[in-house]
CSV table of C-alpha atoms and ligand atoms in Angstrom, one decimal:
chain,number,residue,atom,x,y,z
A,1,MET,CA,-23.0,-4.4,66.1
A,2,ASP,CA,-22.4,-7.9,64.9
A,3,GLN,CA,-19.1,-7.7,62.9
A,4,ARG,CA,-19.3,-11.3,61.5
A,5,ARG,CA,-19.6,-11.6,57.8
A,6,PRO,CA,-23.1,-12.9,57.1
A,7,ASP,CA,-23.3,-16.2,55.1
A,8,ALA,CA,-24.4,-16.2,51.6
A,9,ALA,CA,-28.2,-16.1,51.7
A,10,PRO,CA,-30.8,-17.4,49.3
A,11,THR,CA,-33.4,-15.1,47.9
A,12,ALA,CA,-36.8,-15.8,46.4
A,13,ARG,CA,-35.3,-16.3,43.0
A,14,LEU,CA,-31.7,-17.4,43.6
A,15,GLY,CA,-30.0,-20.0,45.7
A,16,ALA,CA,-27.2,-18.8,47.9
A,17,LEU,CA,-24.1,-17.7,46.0
A,18,ALA,CA,-20.8,-18.3,47.5
A,19,THR,CA,-19.2,-15.7,45.2
A,20,LEU,CA,-20.4,-13.4,42.4
A,21,PRO,CA,-19.0,-14.2,39.0
A,22,VAL,CA,-18.1,-10.9,37.3
A,23,PHE,CA,-16.1,-10.4,34.1
A,24,PHE,CA,-13.6,-7.6,34.6
A,25,ARG,CA,-12.3,-5.7,31.5
A,26,LEU,CA,-8.6,-4.9,32.2
A,27,THR,CA,-7.5,-3.7,28.8
A,28,GLY,CA,-4.9,-0.9,29.4
A,29,LYS,CA,-5.3,-0.9,33.2
A,30,PRO,CA,-2.4,-1.3,35.5
A,31,VAL,CA,-2.4,-4.4,37.7
A,32,LEU,CA,0.1,-5.0,40.5
A,33,LEU,CA,1.6,-8.4,40.9
A,34,ALA,CA,3.9,-9.1,43.8
A,35,GLY,CA,6.2,-12.1,43.5
A,36,GLY,CA,8.4,-13.6,40.9
A,37,GLY,CA,7.9,-17.4,41.2
A,38,ASP,CA,6.4,-19.8,38.7
A,39,GLY,CA,2.8,-19.3,40.1
A,40,ALA,CA,3.1,-15.6,39.7
A,41,ALA,CA,4.5,-16.0,36.2
A,42,TRP,CA,1.4,-17.9,35.2
A,43,LYS,CA,-0.8,-15.1,36.7
A,44,ALA,CA,1.3,-12.5,34.8
A,45,GLU,CA,0.6,-14.3,31.6
A,46,LEU,CA,-3.1,-14.7,32.4
A,47,LEU,CA,-3.5,-11.0,33.3
A,48,ALA,CA,-1.5,-9.9,30.2
A,49,ALA,CA,-3.9,-11.9,28.0
A,50,THR,CA,-6.6,-9.5,29.0
A,51,GLY,CA,-4.5,-6.5,27.9
A,52,ALA,CA,-3.7,-5.3,31.4
A,53,GLN,CA,-0.4,-3.5,32.1
A,54,VAL,CA,1.1,-6.0,34.5
A,55,ARG,CA,3.6,-4.6,36.9
A,56,VAL,CA,5.5,-7.3,38.6
A,57,PHE,CA,7.3,-6.4,41.8
A,58,ALA,CA,10.0,-9.0,42.4
A,59,ALA,CA,13.5,-8.5,43.8
A,60,GLU,CA,14.6,-11.9,42.3
A,61,PRO,CA,12.3,-12.9,39.5
A,62,GLY,CA,12.5,-16.6,38.6
A,63,GLU,CA,13.3,-17.8,35.1
A,64,LYS,CA,9.6,-18.2,34.0
A,65,MET,CA,8.8,-14.7,35.1
A,66,ARG,CA,11.8,-13.3,33.3
A,67,THR,CA,10.8,-15.2,30.1
A,68,ALA,CA,7.2,-13.9,30.4
A,69,ALA,CA,8.5,-10.3,30.7
A,70,ASP,CA,10.8,-10.8,27.7
A,71,GLU,CA,8.1,-12.3,25.5
A,72,ILE,CA,5.0,-10.3,26.5
A,73,ALA,CA,5.0,-6.6,25.9
A,74,ASN,CA,2.6,-5.7,28.7
A,75,VAL,CA,4.5,-7.5,31.4
A,76,GLU,CA,7.1,-5.4,33.2
A,77,ILE,CA,9.4,-6.4,36.0
A,78,ILE,CA,10.2,-3.8,38.6
A,79,PRO,CA,13.2,-5.5,40.4
A,80,ARG,CA,12.4,-4.8,44.0
A,81,GLY,CA,9.8,-5.7,46.6
A,82,TRP,CA,6.3,-4.1,46.5
A,83,ALA,CA,5.5,-0.9,48.6
A,84,ALA,CA,2.2,0.4,49.6
A,85,SER,CA,2.6,3.4,47.4
A,86,ASP,CA,2.8,1.1,44.3
A,87,MET,CA,-0.9,0.2,44.8
A,88,GLN,CA,-2.1,3.7,43.8
A,89,GLY,CA,-4.2,3.6,40.6
A,90,CYS,CA,-4.0,-0.1,40.1
A,91,ALA,CA,-7.2,-2.0,39.1
A,92,LEU,CA,-6.3,-5.1,41.0
A,93,ALA,CA,-3.5,-6.3,43.3
A,94,ILE,CA,-2.3,-9.9,43.3
A,95,GLY,CA,0.3,-11.0,45.8
A,96,ASP,CA,2.2,-14.3,45.8
A,97,VAL,CA,3.7,-13.7,49.2
A,98,GLU,CA,5.8,-15.6,51.8
A,99,SER,CA,3.9,-15.4,55.0
A,100,ASP,CA,0.5,-14.6,56.6
A,101,ASP,CA,2.1,-11.5,58.0
A,102,GLU,CA,3.1,-10.3,54.6
A,103,ALA,CA,-0.4,-11.3,53.3
A,104,GLN,CA,-1.9,-9.1,56.0
A,105,ARG,CA,0.3,-6.1,55.1
A,106,PHE,CA,-0.4,-6.6,51.4
A,107,ARG,CA,-4.1,-6.7,51.9
A,108,ASP,CA,-4.1,-3.7,54.1
A,109,ALA,CA,-2.0,-1.7,51.6
A,110,ALA,CA,-4.4,-2.6,48.8
A,111,HIS,CA,-7.4,-1.7,50.8
A,112,GLY,CA,-5.8,1.6,51.8
A,113,ALA,CA,-5.6,2.4,48.1
A,114,GLY,CA,-9.1,1.1,47.4
A,115,VAL,CA,-7.8,-1.8,45.3
A,116,PRO,CA,-9.4,-5.3,45.3
A,117,VAL,CA,-6.9,-7.9,46.4
A,118,ASN,CA,-6.0,-11.5,45.8
A,119,VAL,CA,-3.4,-13.3,47.8
A,120,VAL,CA,-2.3,-16.5,46.1
A,121,ASP,CA,-3.3,-19.7,48.1
A,122,ARG,CA,-4.5,-17.6,51.1
A,123,PRO,CA,-8.3,-17.4,50.6
A,124,ALA,CA,-8.8,-15.6,53.9
A,125,PHE,CA,-7.0,-12.6,52.5
A,126,CYS,CA,-8.8,-12.5,49.2
A,127,ASP,CA,-11.5,-10.2,47.9
A,128,PHE,CA,-11.7,-12.2,44.7
A,129,GLN,CA,-10.5,-15.5,43.4
A,130,PHE,CA,-9.3,-16.8,40.1
A,131,GLY,CA,-11.6,-19.5,38.6
A,132,SER,CA,-10.8,-22.2,36.1
A,133,ILE,CA,-11.3,-20.8,32.6
A,134,VAL,CA,-12.9,-22.2,29.5
A,135,GLU,CA,-11.7,-19.8,26.8
A,136,ARG,CA,-13.6,-19.2,23.5
A,137,SER,CA,-13.0,-15.5,23.7
A,138,PRO,CA,-15.0,-13.3,23.4
A,139,VAL,CA,-16.9,-16.1,25.2
A,140,VAL,CA,-15.2,-16.7,28.5
A,141,ILE,CA,-16.4,-19.1,31.1
A,142,GLY,CA,-15.2,-18.9,34.7
A,143,ILE,CA,-15.6,-21.8,37.1
A,144,SER,CA,-15.4,-21.4,40.8
A,145,THR,CA,-15.9,-23.9,43.6
A,146,ASP,CA,-15.1,-21.2,46.2
A,147,GLY,CA,-11.9,-22.9,47.0
A,148,ALA,CA,-13.7,-26.1,47.9
A,149,ALA,CA,-11.5,-28.3,45.6
A,150,PRO,CA,-9.6,-27.0,42.6
A,151,VAL,CA,-9.4,-30.5,41.1
A,152,PHE,CA,-13.2,-30.6,41.1
A,153,GLY,CA,-13.2,-27.3,39.3
A,154,GLN,CA,-10.8,-28.6,36.8
A,155,GLU,CA,-12.9,-31.6,36.0
A,156,ILE,CA,-15.9,-29.4,35.5
A,157,ARG,CA,-13.8,-27.3,33.2
A,158,ALA,CA,-12.8,-30.4,31.3
A,159,ARG,CA,-16.4,-31.4,30.8
A,160,ILE,CA,-17.4,-28.0,29.5
A,161,GLU,CA,-14.4,-28.0,27.2
A,162,THR,CA,-15.6,-31.1,25.5
A,163,ILE,CA,-19.1,-29.9,24.9
A,164,LEU,CA,-18.3,-26.4,23.6
A,165,PRO,CA,-16.9,-26.5,20.1
A,166,GLN,CA,-13.8,-24.4,19.5
A,167,GLY,CA,-15.6,-22.7,16.6
A,168,LEU,CA,-18.0,-20.9,19.0
A,169,ARG,CA,-15.3,-18.3,19.3
A,170,GLU,CA,-15.7,-17.3,15.6
A,171,TRP,CA,-19.5,-17.1,15.9
A,172,ALA,CA,-19.2,-14.9,19.0
A,173,LYS,CA,-16.8,-12.6,17.1
A,174,ALA,CA,-19.3,-12.6,14.2
A,175,ALA,CA,-22.1,-11.6,16.6
A,176,LYS,CA,-20.1,-8.6,17.7
A,177,ALA,CA,-19.1,-7.7,14.1
A,178,TRP,CA,-22.7,-8.1,12.8
A,179,ARG,CA,-24.5,-6.3,15.5
A,180,PRO,CA,-24.3,-2.9,13.7
A,181,SER,CA,-25.8,-4.4,10.5
A,182,VAL,CA,-28.7,-5.9,12.5
A,183,MET,CA,-29.3,-2.6,14.3
A,184,ALA,CA,-29.2,-0.7,11.0
A,185,ARG,CA,-32.3,-2.7,9.9
A,186,HIS,CA,-34.4,-1.0,12.6
A,187,LEU,CA,-36.2,-4.3,13.3
A,188,ASP,CA,-38.8,-4.4,16.1
A,189,PHE,CA,-37.9,-6.2,19.3
A,190,ARG,CA,-39.5,-9.5,18.3
A,191,ALA,CA,-37.8,-9.6,14.9
A,192,ARG,CA,-34.5,-8.8,16.5
A,193,ARG,CA,-34.9,-11.5,19.0
A,194,ARG,CA,-35.8,-13.9,16.2
A,195,PHE,CA,-32.7,-13.0,14.3
A,196,TRP,CA,-30.5,-13.7,17.4
A,197,GLU,CA,-32.3,-16.9,18.1
A,198,ARG,CA,-31.6,-18.1,14.6
A,199,PHE,CA,-28.1,-16.9,14.7
A,200,THR,CA,-27.6,-18.9,18.0
A,201,ARG,CA,-29.1,-22.0,16.6
A,202,ARG,CA,-26.9,-21.9,13.5
A,203,ALA,CA,-23.9,-21.2,15.7
A,204,MET,CA,-24.6,-24.2,17.9
A,205,GLU,CA,-25.5,-26.5,15.1
A,206,GLN,CA,-22.6,-25.7,12.9
A,207,ALA,CA,-20.1,-24.2,15.3
A,208,ASP,CA,-17.1,-25.7,13.5
A,209,VAL,CA,-18.0,-24.1,10.1
A,210,ALA,CA,-16.7,-20.6,10.2
A,211,PRO,CA,-19.5,-17.9,9.9
A,212,SER,CA,-19.5,-16.0,6.6
A,213,GLU,CA,-21.2,-12.9,5.2
A,214,GLY,CA,-23.4,-15.4,3.4
A,215,ASP,CA,-24.8,-16.5,6.8
A,216,LEU,CA,-25.5,-12.9,7.8
A,217,THR,CA,-27.4,-12.3,4.5
A,218,GLU,CA,-29.4,-15.5,4.8
A,219,LEU,CA,-30.3,-14.9,8.4
A,220,LEU,CA,-31.4,-11.3,7.7
A,221,ALA,CA,-33.4,-12.5,4.6
A,222,SER,CA,-35.1,-15.2,6.7
A,223,ILE,CA,-36.3,-12.5,9.1
A,224,ASP,CA,-37.6,-10.3,6.2
A,225,THR,CA,-39.5,-13.2,4.6
A,226,ASP,CA,-41.0,-14.1,8.0
A,227,ALA,CA,-43.4,-11.2,7.9
A,228,THR,CA,-45.2,-12.8,4.9
A,229,SER,CA,-44.6,-16.5,5.3
A,230,ALA,CA,-45.4,-19.3,7.8
A,231,PRO,CA,-43.2,-19.9,10.8
A,232,THR,CA,-40.0,-21.9,10.1
A,233,ARG,CA,-39.9,-25.6,10.2
A,234,GLY,CA,-38.3,-27.4,13.1
A,235,SER,CA,-35.8,-30.2,12.8
A,236,VAL,CA,-35.3,-33.8,14.0
A,237,VAL,CA,-32.2,-35.5,15.4
A,238,LEU,CA,-32.3,-39.2,16.0
A,239,VAL,CA,-29.9,-39.7,18.8
A,240,GLY,CA,-28.3,-42.9,20.1
A,241,ALA,CA,-28.6,-42.9,23.9
A,242,GLY,CA,-26.3,-45.8,24.5
A,243,PRO,CA,-27.1,-48.9,26.5
A,244,GLY,CA,-27.8,-47.3,29.8
A,245,ASP,CA,-24.8,-45.6,31.4
A,246,PRO,CA,-25.3,-41.9,30.7
A,247,ASP,CA,-21.6,-41.3,30.4
A,248,LEU,CA,-21.7,-43.3,27.2
A,249,LEU,CA,-23.6,-40.5,25.4
A,250,THR,CA,-21.4,-39.0,22.7
A,251,VAL,CA,-20.4,-35.4,22.8
A,252,LYS,CA,-22.6,-34.8,19.7
A,253,ALA,CA,-25.6,-36.4,21.5
A,254,VAL,CA,-25.1,-34.1,24.5
A,255,ARG,CA,-25.0,-31.1,22.2
A,256,ALA,CA,-28.2,-32.2,20.4
A,257,LEU,CA,-29.9,-32.7,23.8
A,258,GLN,CA,-28.7,-29.3,24.9
A,259,SER,CA,-30.4,-27.6,22.0
A,260,ALA,CA,-33.6,-29.6,22.0
A,261,ASP,CA,-37.1,-28.1,22.4
A,262,VAL,CA,-38.7,-31.6,22.8
A,263,VAL,CA,-37.1,-34.9,23.7
A,264,LEU,CA,-39.0,-38.1,22.9
A,265,TYR,CA,-37.5,-41.2,24.6
A,266,ASP,CA,-37.9,-44.9,24.9
A,267,ASP,CA,-38.3,-47.1,28.0
A,268,LEU,CA,-34.7,-48.2,27.6
A,269,VAL,CA,-33.3,-44.8,28.1
A,270,SER,CA,-32.1,-44.1,31.6
A,271,PRO,CA,-33.5,-41.0,33.5
A,272,ARG,CA,-30.0,-39.6,33.9
A,273,THR,CA,-29.5,-39.8,30.2
A,274,VAL,CA,-32.8,-37.9,29.6
A,275,ASN,CA,-31.6,-35.3,32.1
A,276,ALA,CA,-28.7,-34.4,29.9
A,277,ALA,CA,-31.4,-32.4,27.9
A,278,ARG,CA,-31.8,-28.7,28.2
A,279,ARG,CA,-33.7,-27.8,31.3
A,280,GLU,CA,-36.5,-26.1,29.3
A,281,ALA,CA,-37.0,-29.0,26.9
A,282,THR,CA,-40.3,-30.9,27.1
A,283,ARG,CA,-39.7,-34.6,27.8
A,284,ILE,CA,-42.1,-37.2,26.4
A,285,ALA,CA,-41.9,-40.9,27.2
A,286,VAL,CA,-43.0,-42.8,24.1
A,287,GLY,CA,-42.0,-46.3,25.1
A,288,LYS,CA,-44.4,-49.1,25.5
A,289,ARG,CA,-45.3,-47.8,29.0
A,290,GLY,CA,-45.3,-44.1,28.2
A,291,TYR,CA,-47.3,-41.4,26.3
A,292,LYS,CA,-50.3,-43.6,25.5
A,293,PRO,CA,-51.1,-47.1,26.8
A,294,SER,CA,-50.4,-48.5,23.3
A,295,CYS,CA,-47.9,-46.3,21.7
A,296,THR,CA,-47.4,-47.7,18.2
A,297,GLN,CA,-44.5,-46.9,15.9
A,298,GLU,CA,-47.0,-45.0,13.7
A,299,ASP,CA,-48.0,-42.8,16.7
A,300,ILE,CA,-44.4,-42.0,17.5
A,301,THR,CA,-43.5,-41.2,13.9
A,302,ALA,CA,-46.6,-39.0,13.6
A,303,LEU,CA,-45.8,-37.2,16.9
A,304,ILE,CA,-42.2,-36.5,15.8
A,305,VAL,CA,-43.4,-35.1,12.5
A,306,SER,CA,-46.1,-32.9,14.0
A,307,LEU,CA,-43.8,-31.4,16.6
A,308,ALA,CA,-41.2,-30.6,14.0
A,309,LEU,CA,-43.8,-29.0,11.8
A,310,GLU,CA,-44.7,-26.8,14.7
A,311,GLY,CA,-41.1,-25.5,14.5
A,312,LYS,CA,-39.7,-27.5,17.3
A,313,ARG,CA,-36.2,-28.9,17.5
A,314,VAL,CA,-37.1,-32.5,18.2
A,315,VAL,CA,-34.6,-35.0,19.6
A,316,ARG,CA,-35.7,-38.6,19.3
A,317,LEU,CA,-33.6,-40.4,21.9
A,318,LYS,CA,-33.3,-44.1,21.2
A,319,GLY,CA,-31.6,-46.8,23.3
A,320,GLY,CA,-28.2,-48.0,22.1
A,321,ASP,CA,-27.6,-47.0,18.5
A,322,PRO,CA,-30.6,-45.7,16.6
A,323,MET,CA,-29.8,-47.8,13.5
A,324,ILE,CA,-29.7,-51.1,15.2
A,325,PHE,CA,-33.1,-52.8,15.9
A,326,GLY,CA,-34.6,-49.4,16.6
A,327,ARG,CA,-37.1,-49.1,13.8
A,328,ALA,CA,-35.3,-46.0,12.7
A,329,GLY,CA,-36.1,-46.6,9.1
A,330,GLU,CA,-39.8,-45.8,9.7
A,331,GLU,CA,-39.0,-42.6,11.6
A,332,ILE,CA,-36.5,-41.5,9.0
A,333,ALA,CA,-38.9,-42.1,6.1
A,334,GLY,CA,-41.7,-40.2,7.9
A,335,VAL,CA,-39.5,-37.2,8.7
A,336,LEU,CA,-38.0,-37.0,5.2
A,337,ALA,CA,-41.5,-37.4,3.6
A,338,ALA,CA,-42.6,-34.3,5.5
A,339,GLY,CA,-39.6,-32.4,4.2
A,340,ILE,CA,-38.1,-31.9,7.7
A,341,PRO,CA,-34.3,-31.6,8.1
A,342,LEU,CA,-32.9,-34.7,9.8
A,343,GLU,CA,-29.7,-35.6,11.5
A,344,ILE,CA,-28.6,-38.9,13.0
A,345,VAL,CA,-26.2,-39.2,15.9
A,346,PRO,CA,-24.9,-42.7,16.4
A,347,GLY,CA,-24.7,-44.3,19.8
A,348,VAL,CA,-23.1,-47.2,21.6
A,349,THR,CA,-25.1,-50.3,20.8
A,350,ALA,CA,-26.0,-52.7,23.6
A,351,ALA,CA,-23.6,-55.4,22.2
A,352,ALA,CA,-20.7,-52.9,22.4
A,353,GLY,CA,-21.6,-51.9,25.9
A,354,ALA,CA,-21.9,-55.5,27.0
A,355,ALA,CA,-18.6,-56.5,25.5
A,356,ALA,CA,-16.9,-53.6,27.2
A,357,SER,CA,-18.3,-54.4,30.6
A,358,LEU,CA,-17.5,-58.1,30.2
A,359,GLY,CA,-14.0,-57.3,29.1
A,360,LEU,CA,-14.4,-59.7,26.2
A,361,SER,CA,-13.5,-59.0,22.6
A,362,LEU,CA,-16.3,-60.0,20.2
A,363,THR,CA,-13.7,-60.8,17.6
A,364,GLU,CA,-10.6,-63.0,18.0
A,365,ARG,CA,-8.2,-63.8,15.3
A,366,GLU,CA,-8.7,-67.6,15.5
A,367,THR,CA,-12.0,-68.1,17.3
A,368,ALA,CA,-14.2,-65.3,16.1
A,369,ARG,CA,-13.8,-64.1,12.6
A,370,ARG,CA,-17.4,-63.0,12.3
A,371,VAL,CA,-19.7,-60.9,14.5
A,372,GLN,CA,-23.4,-61.0,13.8
A,373,PHE,CA,-26.3,-59.1,15.5
A,374,ILE,CA,-29.6,-60.8,15.2
A,375,THR,CA,-33.0,-60.5,16.7
A,376,ALA,CA,-34.8,-63.6,17.9
A,377,HIS,CA,-38.1,-61.9,18.0
A,378,ALA,CA,-40.3,-61.9,14.9
A,379,ARG,CA,-43.3,-59.6,14.3
A,380,ASN,CA,-45.6,-62.2,15.9
A,381,GLY,CA,-43.4,-62.5,19.0
A,382,ARG,CA,-42.1,-65.9,18.0
A,383,LEU,CA,-38.7,-67.2,16.9
A,384,PRO,CA,-38.2,-66.2,13.3
A,385,ASP,CA,-37.8,-69.3,11.2
A,386,ASP,CA,-35.9,-67.7,8.4
A,387,LEU,CA,-32.7,-67.1,10.3
A,388,ALA,CA,-29.4,-68.0,8.6
A,389,TRP,CA,-28.7,-71.2,10.4
A,390,ALA,CA,-25.4,-71.9,8.7
A,391,ALA,CA,-24.1,-68.5,9.8
A,392,LEU,CA,-25.4,-69.0,13.3
A,393,THR,CA,-23.7,-72.4,13.8
A,394,ASP,CA,-20.4,-71.2,12.3
A,395,PRO,CA,-17.9,-72.2,15.1
A,396,ARG,CA,-15.8,-69.1,14.3
A,397,ALA,CA,-18.6,-66.6,14.9
A,398,THR,CA,-19.8,-64.5,17.8
A,399,THR,CA,-23.5,-64.0,17.7
A,400,VAL,CA,-25.3,-61.3,19.7
A,401,VAL,CA,-29.0,-61.8,20.0
A,402,TYR,CA,-31.2,-58.8,20.7
A,403,MET,CA,-34.7,-59.3,22.1
A,404,GLY,CA,-33.8,-62.9,22.5
A,405,VAL,CA,-34.7,-64.0,26.0
A,406,LYS,CA,-38.3,-65.1,25.5
A,407,THR,CA,-37.5,-67.3,22.6
A,408,LEU,CA,-34.2,-68.5,24.0
A,409,PRO,CA,-35.2,-72.1,24.6
A,410,LEU,CA,-36.5,-72.4,21.0
A,411,LEU,CA,-33.5,-70.7,19.6
A,412,VAL,CA,-31.1,-73.0,21.4
A,413,ASP,CA,-33.0,-76.2,20.4
A,414,ARG,CA,-32.8,-75.2,16.8
A,415,LEU,CA,-29.1,-74.1,17.0
A,416,LEU,CA,-28.2,-77.5,18.5
A,417,ALA,CA,-30.3,-79.3,15.9
A,418,GLU,CA,-28.5,-77.3,13.1
A,419,GLY,CA,-25.2,-78.5,14.5
A,420,LEU,CA,-23.9,-75.9,17.0
A,421,ASP,CA,-21.5,-77.4,19.5
A,422,PRO,CA,-23.5,-77.7,22.8
A,423,GLN,CA,-20.3,-76.7,24.7
A,424,THR,CA,-20.2,-73.3,23.0
A,425,PRO,CA,-19.8,-70.6,25.7
A,426,ALA,CA,-22.8,-68.3,26.0
A,427,ILE,CA,-23.7,-65.3,28.2
A,428,VAL,CA,-26.8,-63.4,29.0
A,429,VAL,CA,-26.2,-59.9,30.0
A,430,GLU,CA,-29.1,-58.1,31.6
A,431,ARG,CA,-29.1,-54.3,31.8
A,432,ALA,CA,-25.6,-54.0,30.4
A,433,THR,CA,-23.7,-50.9,31.7
A,434,TRP,CA,-26.4,-50.1,34.2
A,435,PRO,CA,-25.4,-50.1,37.9
A,436,ASP,CA,-27.4,-53.3,38.4
A,437,GLU,CA,-26.1,-55.2,35.4
A,438,ARG,CA,-26.3,-59.0,35.8
A,439,ARG,CA,-24.7,-61.8,33.9
A,440,ILE,CA,-25.7,-65.4,33.4
A,441,THR,CA,-23.0,-67.6,32.0
A,442,GLY,CA,-22.6,-71.1,30.9
A,443,THR,CA,-22.6,-73.3,27.8
A,444,ILE,CA,-25.3,-72.8,25.2
A,445,LEU,CA,-26.8,-76.1,26.3
A,446,GLU,CA,-27.2,-75.0,29.9
A,447,LEU,CA,-28.2,-71.4,29.3
A,448,PRO,CA,-32.0,-71.7,28.9
A,449,GLU,CA,-32.4,-73.4,32.2
A,450,LYS,CA,-30.1,-71.0,34.0
A,451,VAL,CA,-32.0,-68.0,32.5
A,452,ALA,CA,-35.3,-69.5,33.5
A,453,GLU,CA,-34.1,-69.7,37.1
A,454,ALA,CA,-32.7,-66.1,37.1
A,455,HIS,CA,-35.9,-64.5,35.9
A,456,PRO,CA,-34.3,-61.5,34.2
A,457,ALA,CA,-36.8,-58.6,34.0
A,458,GLY,CA,-34.6,-55.9,32.3
A,459,PRO,CA,-33.4,-55.8,28.7
A,460,CYS,CA,-31.1,-58.7,27.9
A,461,LEU,CA,-28.6,-59.7,25.3
A,462,VAL,CA,-27.6,-63.2,24.5
A,463,LEU,CA,-24.0,-63.6,23.4
A,464,ILE,CA,-22.9,-66.9,21.9
A,465,GLY,CA,-19.5,-68.0,20.7
A,466,ALA,CA,-16.1,-69.4,21.4
A,467,ALA,CA,-14.7,-65.9,22.0
A,468,LEU,CA,-16.9,-65.6,25.1
A,469,GLY,CA,-15.1,-68.3,27.0
A,470,GLY,CA,-13.9,-66.2,30.0
A,471,ILE,CA,-15.1,-63.1,31.7
A,472,ARG,CA,-12.1,-60.9,32.2
A,473,LEU,CA,-13.6,-58.2,34.4
A,474,PRO,CA,-14.8,-58.8,38.0
A,475,LEU,CA,-18.5,-59.2,38.3
A,476,ASP,CA,-19.0,-56.6,41.0
A,477,ARG,CA,-16.5,-53.9,40.3
A,478,PRO,CA,-17.4,-50.5,41.6
A,479,ARG,CA,-19.3,-48.3,39.1
A,480,SER,CA,-19.9,-44.6,38.8
B,1,LIG,N1,-31.0,-49.8,19.4
B,1,LIG,C1,-30.7,-50.7,20.5
B,1,LIG,C2,-31.4,-52.0,20.5
B,1,LIG,C3,-32.9,-51.8,20.6
B,1,LIG,S1,-33.8,-53.3,20.6
B,1,LIG,C4,-29.2,-50.9,20.6
B,1,LIG,O1,-28.5,-50.5,19.6
B,1,LIG,O2,-28.7,-51.4,21.6
B,1,LIG,C5,-34.0,-53.6,22.3
B,1,LIG,C6,-33.1,-54.7,22.8
B,1,LIG,O3,-31.8,-54.3,22.9
B,1,LIG,C7,-33.5,-55.2,24.1
B,1,LIG,O4,-34.6,-56.2,24.1
B,1,LIG,C8,-32.2,-56.0,24.5
B,1,LIG,O5,-32.1,-57.2,23.8
B,1,LIG,C9,-31.2,-55.0,23.9
B,1,LIG,N2,-30.7,-54.0,24.9
B,1,LIG,C10,-30.8,-52.7,24.9
B,1,LIG,N3,-30.2,-52.2,26.0
B,1,LIG,C11,-29.6,-53.2,26.6
B,1,LIG,C12,-28.8,-53.3,27.8
B,1,LIG,N4,-28.5,-52.2,28.5
B,1,LIG,N5,-28.4,-54.5,28.2
B,1,LIG,C13,-28.8,-55.6,27.5
B,1,LIG,N6,-29.5,-55.6,26.4
B,1,LIG,C14,-29.9,-54.4,26.0
């Protein structure tokens, strides 16, 4: 018979699993821990946190272990080495041992007593491994890379830490505490499910507000009234997607995307950013090239409102910051007029993204006392003629022009005519913060010609002002 351990094997519904994540209740159960070093002390603390009776076998326990035993009631040091007979009746055996030889004996002894075993740092001798933990107990998340790279596991853990609010713990406790009251209602399956869906939604949306009895009453009442009234309304979140790099999404933006039913996004939003949405969320491109051949602002607003009125959680993902040249005003008015709850999550505007990647401060104490964001694109597509020319020719200003490439030659002519110094430094940044970001630099006088030669096709910002005199970061530094 072939004695080799078969590899993890995919099934019709699951990819191959290197290990099975299981969550083991240890309260009151004895666990054997062999070894008294610092690593073992940490394991003792971890196991004790689950309520296990931790029996530490160590002839010479280190200081950390002695402290752990002093401070934690359910950690006990037995001041001698482990013996096979100590394994009897233990739920788990963990050995921080000296050699492969001892590891082998430890494992055999544990198996002889029918106890699952872990030998620290010797995966070949382990039945189970310890993962990295994200703790919002009773919500506990374990992360395993099957020993591939602990640092990788720690980074994954750090990411999960940032997106899960601390307050989830209180909501999970409330779920446990409220379960009997919900059961006592004898709701049918669908109503019960609706209750827990609404509970979950509230928990995710206001995780950092502690749940109260008032929440329970309200949620139960909302289920009672459902029988007679129309389905609940959805909600809308306007979310700033940042200038391109998906890592520039805010934590709040990721949370909104993670609880979305539908995501409507512009051309300017990168596919990786859209992919931060919940897997089940419907994604609709509503940019100039998406949804319909001519997707007008009115169409988009109407679509947002109708989806929310169907009860959907709608995320409207807008490039940069939603409140800067994003026609957010029209969407906000439409949503509020329909009586739909609205939230707005700010984002990194293109100017901030460009400044960061250029390594240039938009303000400088002497040379740039004012920053102004303008658009050089009027409704009719031409250069607006009512721009504040005195402000734009202020030698101590930094001007950032959105949607300004088409009309750049006209803008520059006019600025020079209004008295701007032709030697003023200026930069065009195309696709700021994207992997293929490009910069065109020069004086304001030279810039239109240089831009015409470079044929930028992506979104561009024009930055003008004395503060832009030097690019501090290398042009082709590696990017993630
Ligand atoms: N709300 C967005 C701006 C939308 S207007 C924000 O806050 O950034 C669209 C214009 O923004 C584009 O024409 C371009 O001028 C600018 N823009 C958006 N993303 C950009 C990027 N990654 N690089 C350069 N300019 C960008």
